[in-house]
Short mmCIF file of C-alpha atoms in Angstrom, two decimals:
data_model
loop_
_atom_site.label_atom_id
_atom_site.label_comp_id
_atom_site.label_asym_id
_atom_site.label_seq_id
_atom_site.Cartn_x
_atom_site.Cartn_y
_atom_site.Cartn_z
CA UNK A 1 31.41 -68.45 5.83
CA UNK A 2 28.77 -66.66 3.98
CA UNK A 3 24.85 -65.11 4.62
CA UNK A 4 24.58 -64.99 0.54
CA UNK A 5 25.35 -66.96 -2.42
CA UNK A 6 28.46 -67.11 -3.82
CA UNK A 7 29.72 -65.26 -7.00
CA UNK A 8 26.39 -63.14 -6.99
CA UNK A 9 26.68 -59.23 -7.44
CA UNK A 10 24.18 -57.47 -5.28
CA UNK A 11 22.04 -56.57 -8.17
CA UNK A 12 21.32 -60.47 -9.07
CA UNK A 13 21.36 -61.16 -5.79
CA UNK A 14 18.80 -58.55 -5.07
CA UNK A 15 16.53 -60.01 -7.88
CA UNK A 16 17.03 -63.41 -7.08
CA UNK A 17 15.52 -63.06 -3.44
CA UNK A 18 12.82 -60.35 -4.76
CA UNK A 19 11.38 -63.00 -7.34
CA UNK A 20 12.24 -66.47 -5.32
CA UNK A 21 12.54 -65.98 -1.68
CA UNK A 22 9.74 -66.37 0.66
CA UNK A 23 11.26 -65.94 4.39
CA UNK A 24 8.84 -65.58 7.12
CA UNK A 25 8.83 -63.14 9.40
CA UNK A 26 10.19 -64.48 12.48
CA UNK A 27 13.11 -66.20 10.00
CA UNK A 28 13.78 -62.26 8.84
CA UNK A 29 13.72 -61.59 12.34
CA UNK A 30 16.36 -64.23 13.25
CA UNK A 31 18.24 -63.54 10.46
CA UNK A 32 19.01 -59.74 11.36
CA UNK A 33 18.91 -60.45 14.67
CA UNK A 34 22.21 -62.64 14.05
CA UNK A 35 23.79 -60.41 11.15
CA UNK A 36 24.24 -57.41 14.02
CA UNK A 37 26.52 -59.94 15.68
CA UNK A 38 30.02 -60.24 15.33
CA UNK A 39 29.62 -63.79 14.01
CA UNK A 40 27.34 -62.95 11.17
CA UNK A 41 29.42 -64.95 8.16
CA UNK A 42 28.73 -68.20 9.89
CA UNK A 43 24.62 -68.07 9.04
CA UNK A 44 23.75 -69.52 6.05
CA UNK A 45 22.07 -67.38 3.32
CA UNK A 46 18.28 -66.76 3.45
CA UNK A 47 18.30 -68.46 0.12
CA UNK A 48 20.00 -71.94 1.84
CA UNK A 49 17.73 -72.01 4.51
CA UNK A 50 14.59 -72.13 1.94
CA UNK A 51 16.11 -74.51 -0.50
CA UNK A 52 17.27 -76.58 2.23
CA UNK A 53 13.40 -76.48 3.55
CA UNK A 54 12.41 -77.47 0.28
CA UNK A 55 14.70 -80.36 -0.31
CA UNK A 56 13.04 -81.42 3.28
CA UNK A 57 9.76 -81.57 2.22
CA UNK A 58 10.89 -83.24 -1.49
CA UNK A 59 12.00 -86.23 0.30
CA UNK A 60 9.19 -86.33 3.00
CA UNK A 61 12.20 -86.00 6.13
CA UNK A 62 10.56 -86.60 9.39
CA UNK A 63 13.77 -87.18 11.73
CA UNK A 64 16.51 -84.36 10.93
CA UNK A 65 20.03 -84.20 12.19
CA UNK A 66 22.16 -80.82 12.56
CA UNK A 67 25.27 -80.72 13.23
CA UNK A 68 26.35 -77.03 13.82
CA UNK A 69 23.10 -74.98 14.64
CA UNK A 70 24.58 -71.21 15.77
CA UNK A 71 21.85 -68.87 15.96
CA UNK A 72 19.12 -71.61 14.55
CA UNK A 73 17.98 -70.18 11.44
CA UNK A 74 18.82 -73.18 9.33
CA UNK A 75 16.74 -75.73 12.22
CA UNK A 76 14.13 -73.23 11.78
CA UNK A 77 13.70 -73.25 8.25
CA UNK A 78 13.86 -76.94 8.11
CA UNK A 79 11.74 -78.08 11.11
CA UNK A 80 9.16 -75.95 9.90
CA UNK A 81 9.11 -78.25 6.67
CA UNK A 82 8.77 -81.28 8.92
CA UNK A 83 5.31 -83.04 10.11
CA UNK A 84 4.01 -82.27 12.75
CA UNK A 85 5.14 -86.03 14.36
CA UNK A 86 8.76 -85.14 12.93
CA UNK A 87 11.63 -84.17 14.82
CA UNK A 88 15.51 -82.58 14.98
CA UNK A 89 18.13 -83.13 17.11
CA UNK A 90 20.35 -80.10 16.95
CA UNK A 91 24.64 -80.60 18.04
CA UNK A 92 26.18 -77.05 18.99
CA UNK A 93 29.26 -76.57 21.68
CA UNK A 94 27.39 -73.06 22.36
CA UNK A 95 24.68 -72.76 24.94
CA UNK A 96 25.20 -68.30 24.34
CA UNK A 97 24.18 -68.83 21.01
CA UNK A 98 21.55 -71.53 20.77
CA UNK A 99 19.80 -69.63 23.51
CA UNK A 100 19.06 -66.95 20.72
CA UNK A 101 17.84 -70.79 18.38
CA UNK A 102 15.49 -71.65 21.05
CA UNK A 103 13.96 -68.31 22.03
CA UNK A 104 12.73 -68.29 18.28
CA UNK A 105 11.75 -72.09 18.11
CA UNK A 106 9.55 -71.38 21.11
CA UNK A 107 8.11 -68.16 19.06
CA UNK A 108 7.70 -70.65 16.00
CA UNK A 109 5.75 -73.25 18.24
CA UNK A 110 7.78 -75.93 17.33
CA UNK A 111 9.92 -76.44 20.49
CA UNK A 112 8.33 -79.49 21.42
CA UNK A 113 10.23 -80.78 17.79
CA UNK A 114 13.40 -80.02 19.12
CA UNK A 115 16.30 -81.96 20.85
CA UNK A 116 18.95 -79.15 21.56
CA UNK A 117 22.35 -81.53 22.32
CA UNK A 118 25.06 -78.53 23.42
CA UNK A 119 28.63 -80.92 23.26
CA UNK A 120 30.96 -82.13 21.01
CA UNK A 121 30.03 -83.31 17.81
CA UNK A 122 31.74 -86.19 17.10
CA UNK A 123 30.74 -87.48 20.74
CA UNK A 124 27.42 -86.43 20.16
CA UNK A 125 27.38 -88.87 16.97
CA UNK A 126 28.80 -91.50 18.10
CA UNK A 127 26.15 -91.58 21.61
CA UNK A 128 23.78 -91.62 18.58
CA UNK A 129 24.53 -94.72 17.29
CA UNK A 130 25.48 -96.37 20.10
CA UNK A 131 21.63 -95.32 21.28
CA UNK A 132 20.98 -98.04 18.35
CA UNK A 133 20.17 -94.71 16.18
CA UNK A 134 21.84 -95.58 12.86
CA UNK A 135 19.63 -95.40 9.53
CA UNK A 136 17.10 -93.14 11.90
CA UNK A 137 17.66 -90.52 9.69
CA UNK A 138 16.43 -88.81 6.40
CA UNK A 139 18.24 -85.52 6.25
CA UNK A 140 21.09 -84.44 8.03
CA UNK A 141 23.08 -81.05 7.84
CA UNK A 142 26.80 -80.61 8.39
CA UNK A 143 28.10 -76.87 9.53
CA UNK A 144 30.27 -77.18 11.94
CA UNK A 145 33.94 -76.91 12.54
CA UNK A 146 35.90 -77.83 9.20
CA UNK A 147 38.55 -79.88 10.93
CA UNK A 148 35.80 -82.21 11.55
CA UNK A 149 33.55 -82.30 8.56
CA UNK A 150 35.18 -85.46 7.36
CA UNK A 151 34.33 -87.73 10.37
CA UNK A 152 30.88 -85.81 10.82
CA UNK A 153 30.17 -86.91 7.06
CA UNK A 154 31.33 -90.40 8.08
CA UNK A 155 28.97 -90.81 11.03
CA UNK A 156 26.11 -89.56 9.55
CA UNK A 157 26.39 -91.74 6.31
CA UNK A 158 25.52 -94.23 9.29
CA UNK A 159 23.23 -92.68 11.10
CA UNK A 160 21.11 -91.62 7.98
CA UNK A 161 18.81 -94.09 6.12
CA UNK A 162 19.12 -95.71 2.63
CA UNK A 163 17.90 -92.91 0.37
CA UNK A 164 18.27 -90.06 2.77
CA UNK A 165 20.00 -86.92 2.48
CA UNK A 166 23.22 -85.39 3.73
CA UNK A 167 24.07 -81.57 3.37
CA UNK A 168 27.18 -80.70 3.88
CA UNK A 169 27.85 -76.29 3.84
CA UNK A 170 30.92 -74.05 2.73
CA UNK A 171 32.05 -76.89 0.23
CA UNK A 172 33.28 -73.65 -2.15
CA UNK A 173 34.69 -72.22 1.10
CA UNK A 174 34.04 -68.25 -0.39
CA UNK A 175 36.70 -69.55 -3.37
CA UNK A 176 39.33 -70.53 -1.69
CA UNK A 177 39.17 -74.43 -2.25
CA UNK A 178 40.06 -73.26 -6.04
CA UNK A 179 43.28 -71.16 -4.71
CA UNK A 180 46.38 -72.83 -5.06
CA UNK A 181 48.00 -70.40 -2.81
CA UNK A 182 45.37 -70.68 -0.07
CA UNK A 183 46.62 -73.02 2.67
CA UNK A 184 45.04 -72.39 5.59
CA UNK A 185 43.68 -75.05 8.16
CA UNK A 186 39.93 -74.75 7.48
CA UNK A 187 40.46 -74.32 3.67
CA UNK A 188 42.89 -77.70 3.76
CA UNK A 189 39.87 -79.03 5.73
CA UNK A 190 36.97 -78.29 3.07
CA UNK A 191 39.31 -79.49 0.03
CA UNK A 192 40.23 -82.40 1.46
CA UNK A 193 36.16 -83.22 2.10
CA UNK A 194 35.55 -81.94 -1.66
CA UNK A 195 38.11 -84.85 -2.45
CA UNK A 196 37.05 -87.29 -0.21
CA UNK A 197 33.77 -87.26 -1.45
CA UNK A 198 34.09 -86.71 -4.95
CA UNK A 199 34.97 -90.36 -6.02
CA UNK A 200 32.34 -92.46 -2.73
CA UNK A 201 30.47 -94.70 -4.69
CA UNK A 202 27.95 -94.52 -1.20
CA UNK A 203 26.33 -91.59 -2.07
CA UNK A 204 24.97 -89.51 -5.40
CA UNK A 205 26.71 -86.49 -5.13
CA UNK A 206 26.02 -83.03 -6.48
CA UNK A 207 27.79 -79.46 -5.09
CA UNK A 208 25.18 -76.38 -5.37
CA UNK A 209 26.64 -72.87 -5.67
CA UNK A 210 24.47 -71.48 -3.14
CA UNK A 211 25.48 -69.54 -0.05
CA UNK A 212 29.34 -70.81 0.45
CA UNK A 213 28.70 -74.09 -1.75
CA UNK A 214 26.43 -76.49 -0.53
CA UNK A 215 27.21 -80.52 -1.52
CA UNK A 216 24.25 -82.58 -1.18
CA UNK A 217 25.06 -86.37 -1.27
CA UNK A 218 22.38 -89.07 -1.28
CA UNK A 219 23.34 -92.64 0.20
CA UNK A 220 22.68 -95.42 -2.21
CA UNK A 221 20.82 -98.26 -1.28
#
C-alpha cells in the first residue's frame, strides 16, 4: 500500500535512502518505471526491497517463494541476493504486469532463476506441496491480496523449512490496523493476520516499520 516507509517525513526519508540505500540501476529503472502507473502504492519501498535482499543473503536462501510479484521489483532485489544455483518461483494472477517483471529479469540475467506461476495463489500453494514441495523453502514473501494472507501464511509455514523465513508486507496497513473506526475489508484482513500471528508459538515473530509494516516470522524447529 506504500513505495516508502511508514511514518517518515520526506526529509528523513530523503536522508535515510541518501546515507543507506544502494539500488541498482536497472532496480531504479523498474522502480519509476512502475511509480508512472496507476498502481504505484502496491510496490514496495526501495528501502524493503534492499533489506529484504539482505535478510536473503543473512540466512544463505537458495529456493525463494513470492507470492504477489506485480511489477517484480521485490523478485529482483531478492534473486539477485541468491546463488547462482538458487531459484524463485514467483505466484501473480497478472500476466500485463509480470510481463513488465520479466522484461527486467531478462535485463538482470537472471531469468534462467525464475519460475513465473501466473494463477491463483492459494492453488498455486497447494500444487506446491502436493509436488512433495513442503520444507523446500528458506524465504518466502507474502504480498498479495489481504483476504488471503491468512491461508497464504498457513501454506507457506509448510512449504518453508525449519529455520527459514516468512515475510509477510502491509502488516501496519498505512495506520489503519491501529484505527478503531477503520473497517474496511482489506484492513479487517491485515488485523486479523496481525492477531493471528501474534500469539503462534511456530514461528519467532518480529513486525518492522518499513514500507507499510513488514512482519518477519521465523519457523521454529
Amino acid at each position: 500500500m506504500s513505495n516508502r516507509s511508514i511514518g517518515l517525513d520526506d526529509r528523513v526519508l530523503g536522508f535515510l535512502r541518501e546515507v543507506s540505500l544502494r539500488e541498482t540501476p536497472l532496480l531504479r529503472e523498474l522502480r519509476e518505471r512502475t511509480l508512472a502507473m496507476p498502481e504505484a502504492n502496491m510496490q514496495i519501498a526501495p528501502e524493503q526491497g534492499q533489506f529484504m535482499a539482505l535478510l536473503a543473503r543473512l540466512i544463505g536462501a537458495r529456493h525463494y517463494l513470492e507470492i504477489g510479484t506485480f511489477t517484480g521489483y521485490s523478485a529482483l532485489a531478492v534473486a539477485q541476493a541468491l546463488p547462482e544455483s538458487g531459484r524463485a518461483i514467483c505466484v501473480d494472477r497478472s500476466e500485463e504486469w509480470t510481463s513488465i517483471a520479466e522484461t527486467f529479469w531478462i535485463r538482470a540475467g537472471i531469468n534462467d532463476r525464475m519460475d513465473l506461476r501466473i494463477g491463483e495463489a492459494a492453488e498455486i500453494l497447494q500444487r506446491l506441496l502436493s509436488e512433495g514441495r513442503s520444507g523446500d523453502f528458506d524465504l518466502a514473501f507474502i504480498d498479495a491480496d489481504k483476504a488471503g494472507t491468512i491461508e497464504y501464511y498457513e501454506r507457506c509455514l509448510e512449504l518453508v523449512r525449519r529455520g527459514g523465513l516468512i515475510m509477510v508486507d502491509n502488516t501496519l496497513w498505512d495506520g489503519r490496523v491501529a484505527d478503531p473506526d477503520a473497517d474496511d475489508e482489506d484492513t479487517e484482513a491485515m488485523r486479523a493476520f496481525d492477531r493471528h500471528v501474534a500469539t503462534d508459538e511456530r514461528v519467532d515473530l518480529s513486525l518492522v516499520p518499513i514500507g507499510d509494516g513488514l512482519t518477519l516470522l521465523r519457523k521454529r524447529g
